Short mmCIF file of C-alpha atoms in Angstrom, two decimals:
data_model
loop_
_atom_site.label_atom_id
_atom_site.label_comp_id
_atom_site.label_asym_id
_atom_site.label_seq_id
_atom_site.Cartn_x
_atom_site.Cartn_y
_atom_site.Cartn_z
CA MET A 14 10.48 -65.49 -188.74
CA GLY A 15 10.90 -62.11 -190.37
CA LYS A 16 13.63 -59.67 -189.43
CA LEU A 17 12.97 -57.61 -186.30
CA ILE A 18 13.70 -53.87 -186.47
CA ASP A 19 13.88 -51.84 -183.28
CA ILE A 20 12.31 -48.43 -183.98
CA SER A 21 12.61 -47.20 -180.39
CA VAL A 22 14.78 -44.27 -179.39
CA PRO A 23 17.22 -45.21 -176.58
CA VAL A 24 16.34 -43.71 -173.20
CA ARG A 25 19.30 -42.10 -171.46
CA GLU A 26 20.19 -39.03 -169.47
CA GLY A 27 20.76 -36.04 -171.73
CA MET A 28 18.45 -37.31 -174.47
CA ILE A 29 16.15 -34.99 -176.43
CA VAL A 30 12.91 -34.16 -174.65
CA TRP A 31 10.11 -31.71 -175.33
CA PRO A 32 11.16 -28.14 -174.37
CA GLY A 33 10.34 -27.56 -170.72
CA ASP A 34 10.05 -31.25 -169.86
CA GLY A 35 12.57 -32.79 -167.53
CA GLY A 36 14.76 -35.49 -169.00
CA PRO A 37 15.05 -38.99 -167.57
CA ARG A 38 17.14 -39.67 -164.49
CA ILE A 39 18.42 -43.18 -163.88
CA THR A 40 19.91 -43.61 -160.42
CA ARG A 41 21.80 -46.63 -159.08
CA LEU A 42 20.29 -47.25 -155.64
CA ARG A 43 22.28 -50.37 -154.77
CA SER A 44 25.35 -51.86 -156.42
CA LEU A 45 27.40 -55.03 -156.28
CA GLU A 46 30.57 -52.94 -156.20
CA GLU A 47 29.44 -51.33 -152.94
CA GLY A 48 28.68 -54.64 -151.28
CA SER A 49 25.00 -55.07 -152.08
CA HIS A 50 23.63 -58.45 -153.12
CA SER A 51 22.44 -56.95 -156.44
CA ASN A 52 22.49 -53.98 -158.76
CA PHE A 53 19.23 -52.06 -158.32
CA SER A 54 18.27 -48.79 -160.00
CA GLY A 55 15.45 -46.26 -159.98
CA MET A 56 14.18 -44.13 -162.82
CA GLU A 57 12.38 -40.80 -162.94
CA CYS A 58 10.87 -39.56 -166.19
CA SER A 59 7.64 -38.39 -167.78
CA LEU A 60 5.38 -40.94 -169.45
CA HIS A 61 6.17 -39.20 -172.75
CA THR A 62 9.92 -39.79 -172.61
CA GLY A 63 11.48 -41.34 -175.69
CA THR A 64 9.32 -43.65 -177.78
CA HIS A 65 5.87 -43.60 -176.24
CA ILE A 66 2.14 -43.96 -176.73
CA ASP A 67 -0.34 -41.12 -176.22
CA ALA A 68 -3.72 -42.46 -175.10
CA PRO A 69 -6.88 -40.40 -175.78
CA LEU A 70 -6.84 -39.18 -172.16
CA HIS A 71 -3.70 -37.15 -172.96
CA PHE A 72 -5.86 -34.41 -174.50
CA ILE A 73 -9.47 -35.49 -173.96
CA SER A 74 -11.02 -35.34 -170.48
CA GLY A 75 -12.76 -38.59 -169.55
CA ALA A 76 -11.38 -40.49 -172.56
CA ASN A 77 -9.59 -43.83 -172.44
CA SER A 78 -6.46 -44.05 -170.33
CA ILE A 79 -3.62 -46.25 -171.54
CA ASP A 80 -4.84 -49.31 -169.59
CA ARG A 81 -8.28 -49.08 -171.23
CA VAL A 82 -7.07 -49.12 -174.84
CA PRO A 83 -7.54 -52.63 -176.32
CA LEU A 84 -4.22 -54.45 -176.63
CA GLU A 85 -4.87 -55.42 -180.25
CA VAL A 86 -4.51 -51.76 -181.26
CA PHE A 87 -0.79 -51.91 -180.44
CA ILE A 88 -0.02 -55.15 -182.31
CA GLY A 89 -0.64 -56.02 -185.94
CA PRO A 90 -0.03 -55.06 -189.57
CA ALA A 91 1.28 -51.54 -190.11
CA GLN A 92 2.06 -49.50 -193.19
CA VAL A 93 5.15 -47.28 -193.38
CA LEU A 94 4.89 -44.30 -195.72
CA TYR A 95 7.90 -42.13 -196.60
CA PHE A 96 7.71 -38.39 -197.23
CA PRO A 97 11.37 -37.36 -197.69
CA ASP A 98 10.91 -33.74 -198.79
CA ASN A 99 7.90 -32.51 -196.83
CA GLU A 100 7.84 -29.61 -194.40
CA PHE A 101 4.37 -30.75 -193.31
CA ILE A 102 2.28 -33.81 -194.12
CA THR A 103 -1.09 -32.80 -195.56
CA ALA A 104 -4.32 -34.59 -196.41
CA ASP A 105 -3.37 -34.43 -200.10
CA ASP A 106 -0.07 -36.17 -199.34
CA LEU A 107 -1.91 -39.00 -197.62
CA GLU A 108 -4.64 -39.19 -200.27
CA ASN A 109 -2.02 -39.59 -203.02
CA SER A 110 0.17 -42.05 -201.10
CA GLY A 111 -1.52 -45.25 -202.28
CA LEU A 112 -2.22 -46.34 -198.71
CA PRO A 113 -4.30 -49.55 -198.71
CA ASP A 114 -7.91 -48.99 -197.66
CA GLU A 115 -7.77 -51.58 -194.88
CA THR A 116 -4.84 -49.94 -193.06
CA GLU A 117 -5.34 -49.61 -189.28
CA ARG A 118 -1.78 -48.75 -188.20
CA LEU A 119 0.17 -46.10 -190.06
CA LEU A 120 3.76 -44.97 -189.46
CA LEU A 121 5.05 -41.82 -191.15
CA LYS A 122 8.72 -41.64 -192.06
CA THR A 123 10.17 -38.20 -192.84
CA ARG A 124 13.52 -36.43 -192.78
CA ASN A 125 13.09 -36.35 -188.99
CA SER A 126 14.43 -39.91 -188.90
CA ASP A 127 17.74 -38.72 -190.36
CA TRP A 128 18.39 -36.87 -187.09
CA TRP A 129 18.10 -40.10 -185.09
CA LYS A 130 20.52 -41.79 -187.49
CA GLU A 131 22.96 -38.86 -187.24
CA GLY A 132 22.76 -38.74 -183.44
CA VAL A 133 21.48 -35.15 -183.25
CA MET A 134 21.12 -34.42 -179.52
CA GLU A 135 19.45 -31.00 -179.48
CA PHE A 136 15.76 -30.30 -180.03
CA ARG A 137 15.00 -29.27 -183.62
CA GLU A 138 12.17 -26.80 -184.23
CA ASP A 139 12.06 -27.53 -187.98
CA TYR A 140 10.66 -31.04 -187.61
CA VAL A 141 8.00 -32.40 -189.96
CA ALA A 142 4.51 -32.62 -188.43
CA LEU A 143 0.88 -33.11 -189.50
CA THR A 144 -1.54 -30.46 -190.65
CA ASP A 145 -5.06 -30.39 -189.25
CA ASP A 146 -6.53 -31.65 -192.51
CA ALA A 147 -4.11 -34.59 -192.47
CA ALA A 148 -5.31 -35.47 -188.98
CA ARG A 149 -8.92 -35.38 -190.15
CA TRP A 150 -8.01 -37.57 -193.14
CA VAL A 151 -6.51 -40.16 -190.80
CA VAL A 152 -9.69 -40.21 -188.71
CA GLU A 153 -11.94 -40.48 -191.77
CA HIS A 154 -9.96 -43.45 -193.10
CA GLY A 155 -10.30 -45.59 -190.00
CA ILE A 156 -6.72 -45.54 -188.75
CA LYS A 157 -6.46 -46.74 -185.13
CA LEU A 158 -2.77 -46.05 -184.43
CA LEU A 159 -0.63 -43.33 -186.01
CA GLY A 160 3.13 -43.16 -185.54
CA VAL A 161 5.52 -40.27 -186.19
CA ASP A 162 9.30 -39.99 -186.15
CA TYR A 163 9.74 -37.02 -183.84
CA LEU A 164 8.59 -35.87 -180.41
CA SER A 165 5.15 -34.65 -181.44
CA ILE A 166 2.56 -35.18 -184.13
CA ASP A 167 1.79 -31.44 -183.98
CA HIS A 168 4.22 -28.69 -184.82
CA GLN A 169 5.47 -26.69 -181.86
CA VAL A 170 4.53 -23.35 -183.41
CA HIS A 171 1.08 -24.24 -184.74
CA GLY A 172 -0.69 -25.54 -181.63
CA LYS A 173 -2.07 -28.94 -180.72
CA ASN A 174 -5.02 -29.32 -183.07
CA ALA A 175 -3.82 -32.60 -184.60
CA HIS A 176 -3.55 -34.13 -181.13
CA SER A 177 -7.09 -33.04 -180.30
CA ILE A 178 -8.53 -34.26 -183.61
CA LEU A 179 -6.86 -37.67 -183.45
CA LEU A 180 -7.18 -38.40 -179.75
CA GLY A 181 -10.71 -37.02 -179.76
CA ALA A 182 -11.60 -39.70 -182.31
CA GLY A 183 -10.15 -42.43 -180.09
CA LEU A 184 -6.86 -43.03 -181.90
CA VAL A 185 -3.60 -43.68 -180.11
CA LEU A 186 -0.37 -41.97 -181.14
CA LEU A 187 3.05 -43.60 -181.28
CA GLU A 188 5.56 -40.76 -181.05
CA THR A 189 9.35 -40.48 -181.19
CA ILE A 190 10.06 -43.51 -183.35
CA ASN A 191 13.24 -43.96 -185.39
CA LEU A 192 12.42 -45.11 -188.92
CA SER A 193 15.85 -44.39 -190.40
CA GLY A 194 16.47 -48.10 -191.03
CA VAL A 195 12.98 -48.87 -192.32
CA GLU A 196 11.92 -48.98 -195.96
CA PRO A 197 8.34 -48.08 -196.94
CA GLY A 198 5.98 -51.02 -196.98
CA GLU A 199 3.99 -53.36 -194.77
CA TYR A 200 5.29 -54.70 -191.46
CA GLU A 201 3.95 -56.19 -188.27
CA LEU A 202 4.12 -53.72 -185.39
CA PHE A 203 4.64 -54.55 -181.72
CA SER A 204 4.27 -51.51 -179.46
CA GLN A 205 2.77 -52.62 -176.15
CA PRO A 206 2.58 -49.98 -173.43
CA LEU A 207 2.95 -50.57 -169.72
CA ASN A 208 -0.28 -51.37 -167.87
CA LEU A 209 -0.42 -48.02 -166.05
CA ILE A 210 -3.81 -47.59 -164.44
CA GLY A 211 -5.40 -44.22 -165.23
CA ALA A 212 -2.36 -42.89 -167.11
CA GLU A 213 -2.55 -40.78 -170.26
CA GLY A 214 0.45 -42.43 -171.89
CA SER A 215 3.32 -44.87 -171.54
CA PRO A 216 6.85 -45.48 -172.77
CA VAL A 217 7.08 -48.43 -175.18
CA ARG A 218 9.67 -50.60 -176.90
CA ALA A 219 8.41 -50.44 -180.48
CA VAL A 220 9.50 -53.13 -182.93
CA LEU A 221 8.65 -53.91 -186.55
CA LYS A 222 8.77 -57.38 -188.05
CA LYS A 223 9.60 -57.35 -191.71
CA TYR A 224 7.44 -59.50 -193.94
CA GLN A 225 9.34 -61.79 -196.28
CA ASP A 226 8.11 -60.04 -199.42
CA ASN A 227 9.17 -56.52 -198.29
#
């Protein structure tokens, strides 16, 4: 069995969330120390907390909710590309990357991942995101799942066009992954969402399995 690499961002109180969103709250409802027969906790958070999947319904009215996306989209071979010096990822960057034609799952590693490695706890506005033409390139090349290493595939300042382009074409987005310990190459991705009926997204535990020849 190949090495497993956890690319999920830990969920905890005080973690980075999108500006204006409430962070997660984990509350101990019963405890052994207080005489209960078990420890039992509750959690309150948005469906886009930490590492998560955006289903098409997130931006497209009437589109697939997370429970209607075929499970095979979330599991299978994935390519990791590395763009260490980019401020944005463009269609030209992707065209010149050497990405295999048959790729269906694509994860984009950038300098954003350095912040996860360094433990940066405040939201950074200078994160690397996709341009609109990059989003269209992804759609035109048959990608089914696209992953990025910060909180959004779009840049905060430049609107949500990439979301609309990608989700409008039926893709799913895997956001807020930590690729700091991942080299470029081919892996097997496991990123199953919760079976949340009618929901536009879901937290996930995303894992890569390293192939022996990587």
